[in-house]
PDB file of C-alpha atoms in Angstrom:
ATOM      1  CA  MET G   1       0.000   0.000   0.000  1.00 80.00           C
ATOM      2  CA  THR G   2       1.140   3.555  -0.718  1.00 93.00           C
ATOM      3  CA  TYR G   3       3.116   5.496   1.893  1.00 98.00           C
ATOM      4  CA  ILE G   4       2.687   9.258   2.356  1.00 98.00           C
ATOM      5  CA  ASP G   5       4.873  12.020   3.789  1.00 98.00           C
ATOM      6  CA  GLY G   6       2.664  14.980   4.728  1.00 98.00           C
ATOM      7  CA  PHE G   7       3.742  18.579   5.307  1.00 98.00           C
ATOM      8  CA  VAL G   8       2.141  21.784   6.603  1.00 98.00           C
ATOM      9  CA  ALA G   9       4.056  25.077   6.602  1.00 98.00           C
ATOM     10  CA  ALA G  10       3.502  28.835   6.732  1.00 98.00           C
ATOM     11  CA  VAL G  11       4.995  30.622   3.719  1.00 98.00           C
ATOM     12  CA  PRO G  12       5.199  34.401   3.368  1.00 98.00           C
ATOM     13  CA  LYS G  13       2.737  35.513   0.674  1.00 98.00           C
ATOM     14  CA  ALA G  14       5.550  37.415  -1.039  1.00 98.00           C
ATOM     15  CA  ASN G  15       7.537  34.145  -1.397  1.00 98.00           C
ATOM     16  CA  LYS G  16       4.955  32.178  -3.395  1.00 98.00           C
ATOM     17  CA  GLU G  17       7.049  31.937  -6.578  1.00 98.00           C
ATOM     18  CA  GLN G  18      10.185  31.027  -4.613  1.00 98.00           C
ATOM     19  CA  TYR G  19       8.176  28.351  -2.806  1.00 98.00           C
ATOM     20  CA  ILE G  20       6.972  26.900  -6.113  1.00 98.00           C
ATOM     21  CA  THR G  21      10.559  26.794  -7.414  1.00 98.00           C
ATOM     22  CA  HIS G  22      11.801  25.119  -4.216  1.00 97.00           C
ATOM     23  CA  ALA G  23       8.930  22.604  -4.126  1.00 98.00           C
ATOM     24  CA  ARG G  24       9.343  21.694  -7.816  1.00 98.00           C
ATOM     25  CA  GLY G  25      13.044  21.042  -7.248  1.00 97.00           C
ATOM     26  CA  VAL G  26      12.334  18.721  -4.325  1.00 97.00           C
ATOM     27  CA  ALA G  27       9.507  17.010  -6.223  1.00 98.00           C
ATOM     28  CA  GLU G  28      11.659  16.352  -9.291  1.00 97.00           C
ATOM     29  CA  LEU G  29      14.423  14.745  -7.233  1.00 97.00           C
ATOM     30  CA  ALA G  30      11.972  12.745  -5.117  1.00 98.00           C
ATOM     31  CA  ARG G  31      10.372  11.429  -8.311  1.00 98.00           C
ATOM     32  CA  GLN G  32      13.763  10.449  -9.757  1.00 97.00           C
ATOM     33  CA  TRP G  33      14.567   8.590  -6.565  1.00 97.00           C
ATOM     34  CA  GLY G  34      11.269   6.637  -6.355  1.00 98.00           C
ATOM     35  CA  ALA G  35       8.370   8.860  -5.247  1.00 98.00           C
ATOM     36  CA  THR G  36       5.277   8.383  -7.388  1.00 98.00           C
ATOM     37  CA  ARG G  37       3.633  11.779  -6.915  1.00 97.00           C
ATOM     38  CA  THR G  38       3.997  15.111  -5.123  1.00 98.00           C
ATOM     39  CA  VAL G  39       1.000  17.344  -4.424  1.00 98.00           C
ATOM     40  CA  GLU G  40       1.508  20.996  -3.412  1.00 98.00           C
ATOM     41  CA  ASN G  41      -1.394  23.147  -2.206  1.00 98.00           C
ATOM     42  CA  TRP G  42      -1.506  26.911  -1.485  1.00 98.00           C
ATOM     43  CA  GLY G  43      -4.041  27.779   1.232  1.00 98.00           C
ATOM     44  CA  ASP G  44      -7.107  29.626   0.060  1.00 97.00           C
ATOM     45  CA  ASP G  45      -9.830  28.675   2.546  1.00 97.00           C
ATOM     46  CA  VAL G  46      -8.066  27.791   5.797  1.00 97.00           C
ATOM     47  CA  PRO G  47     -10.331  28.951   8.635  1.00 97.00           C
ATOM     48  CA  ALA G  48      -9.270  29.751  12.164  1.00 94.00           C
ATOM     49  CA  GLY G  49     -10.506  27.209  14.668  1.00 96.00           C
ATOM     50  CA  LYS G  50     -11.787  27.618  18.211  1.00 96.00           C
ATOM     51  CA  VAL G  51      -9.351  25.174  19.807  1.00 97.00           C
ATOM     52  CA  THR G  52      -6.673  24.568  17.169  1.00 97.00           C
ATOM     53  CA  ASP G  53      -6.082  25.084  13.459  1.00 98.00           C
ATOM     54  CA  PHE G  54      -3.405  25.026  10.779  1.00 98.00           C
ATOM     55  CA  GLN G  55      -2.271  28.587  11.581  1.00 97.00           C
ATOM     56  CA  ARG G  56      -1.617  27.772  15.234  1.00 97.00           C
ATOM     57  CA  ALA G  57       0.027  24.473  14.367  1.00 98.00           C
ATOM     58  CA  VAL G  58       2.759  26.285  12.399  1.00 98.00           C
ATOM     59  CA  GLN G  59       2.611  29.633  14.245  1.00 98.00           C
ATOM     60  CA  ALA G  60       1.630  31.437  11.043  1.00 98.00           C
ATOM     61  CA  LYS G  61       2.070  35.187  10.916  1.00 97.00           C
ATOM     62  CA  GLU G  62      -0.366  37.669   9.378  1.00 96.00           C
ATOM     63  CA  ASP G  63       1.571  37.846   6.099  1.00 97.00           C
ATOM     64  CA  GLU G  64       1.853  34.052   5.669  1.00 98.00           C
ATOM     65  CA  VAL G  65      -0.210  31.472   3.807  1.00 98.00           C
ATOM     66  CA  ILE G  66      -0.619  27.846   4.836  1.00 98.00           C
ATOM     67  CA  VAL G  67       0.728  25.232   2.415  1.00 98.00           C
ATOM     68  CA  PHE G  68      -0.417  21.638   2.684  1.00 98.00           C
ATOM     69  CA  SER G  69       1.589  19.104   0.727  1.00 98.00           C
ATOM     70  CA  TRP G  70       2.334  15.445   0.426  1.00 98.00           C
ATOM     71  CA  ILE G  71       4.683  13.092  -1.353  1.00 98.00           C
ATOM     72  CA  GLU G  72       3.464   9.615  -2.289  1.00 98.00           C
ATOM     73  CA  TYR G  73       5.665   6.521  -2.442  1.00 98.00           C
ATOM     74  CA  PRO G  74       4.887   2.935  -3.444  1.00 97.00           C
ATOM     75  CA  ASP G  75       5.866   1.784   0.071  1.00 97.00           C
ATOM     76  CA  LYS G  76       7.684   2.834   3.245  1.00 97.00           C
ATOM     77  CA  ALA G  77      10.948   1.221   2.152  1.00 97.00           C
ATOM     78  CA  THR G  78      11.060   3.484  -0.926  1.00 98.00           C
ATOM     79  CA  ARG G  79      10.209   6.501   1.235  1.00 98.00           C
ATOM     80  CA  ASP G  80      13.066   5.684   3.591  1.00 98.00           C
ATOM     81  CA  VAL G  81      15.503   5.525   0.651  1.00 97.00           C
ATOM     82  CA  VAL G  82      14.230   8.844  -0.763  1.00 97.00           C
ATOM     83  CA  MET G  83      14.387  10.596   2.627  1.00 96.00           C
ATOM     84  CA  LYS G  84      17.967   9.384   3.153  1.00 96.00           C
ATOM     85  CA  ARG G  85      18.940  10.719  -0.269  1.00 96.00           C
ATOM     86  CA  MET G  86      17.246  14.056   0.460  1.00 94.00           C
ATOM     87  CA  MET G  87      19.471  14.421   3.522  1.00 94.00           C
ATOM     88  CA  GLU G  88      22.702  13.205   1.924  1.00 96.00           C
ATOM     89  CA  ASP G  89      22.664  13.452  -1.888  1.00 95.00           C
ATOM     90  CA  PRO G  90      24.677  16.359  -3.342  1.00 95.00           C
ATOM     91  CA  ALA G  91      21.891  16.829  -5.942  1.00 94.00           C
ATOM     92  CA  MET G  92      19.832  18.500  -3.194  1.00 95.00           C
ATOM     93  CA  LYS G  93      22.265  21.436  -3.320  1.00 94.00           C
ATOM     94  CA  SER G  94      20.703  22.344  -6.686  1.00 94.00           C
ATOM     95  CA  VAL G  95      17.326  22.921  -4.989  1.00 96.00           C
ATOM     96  CA  PRO G  96      16.809  26.542  -3.889  1.00 94.00           C
ATOM     97  CA  ASP G  97      16.637  27.088  -0.123  1.00 95.00           C
ATOM     98  CA  MET G  98      13.268  26.907   1.607  1.00 95.00           C
ATOM     99  CA  PRO G  99      11.683  30.388   1.409  1.00 97.00           C
ATOM    100  CA  PHE G 100       9.983  29.913   4.793  1.00 97.00           C
ATOM    101  CA  ASP G 101      10.839  29.057   8.387  1.00 97.00           C
ATOM    102  CA  GLY G 102      11.424  25.307   8.311  1.00 96.00           C
ATOM    103  CA  GLN G 103      11.465  25.152  12.124  1.00 97.00           C
ATOM    104  CA  ARG G 104       7.712  25.841  12.097  1.00 98.00           C
ATOM    105  CA  MET G 105       6.912  23.216   9.448  1.00 98.00           C
ATOM    106  CA  ILE G 106       5.155  20.094  10.677  1.00 98.00           C
ATOM    107  CA  PHE G 107       5.525  16.794   8.869  1.00 97.00           C
ATOM    108  CA  GLY G 108       5.119  13.086   9.286  1.00 97.00           C
ATOM    109  CA  GLY G 109       4.931   9.734   7.538  1.00 98.00           C
ATOM    110  CA  PHE G 110       1.623   7.928   7.140  1.00 98.00           C
ATOM    111  CA  SER G 111       0.500   4.440   6.137  1.00 96.00           C
ATOM    112  CA  ASN G 112      -2.714   4.367   4.127  1.00 93.00           C
ATOM    113  CA  LEU G 113      -5.879   3.016   5.690  1.00 94.00           C
ATOM    114  CA  PHE G 114      -7.632   3.054   2.313  1.00 91.00           C
ATOM    115  CA  VAL G 115      -7.740   4.982  -0.966  1.00 87.00           C
ATOM    116  CA  VAL G 116     -11.001   5.576  -2.822  1.00 90.00           C
TER     117      VAL G 116
END
């Protein structure tokens, strides 16, 4: 069953194009190394909650937009190989730096329950 890495981050509105360039670079390498798909989403209807919400989760500032993204892999073993390469492969130096505060990004790996 497919394995997913999910990401939520706050990106300054002014950095949208830089974010797209960064995300495309990561996606292209991940695909070369075994990922099957990357999905990038720019927040457009992300409401504030009463107890918690995406903004609080990443400590978003007034001038930031929430991005919600995921990378799909055929299995966890492939994901582990891709993640290792992302941390160690010199090809990652060709990807522009993250145009947001990576310390406030949340992420995690997920096994599918089902896909419809």
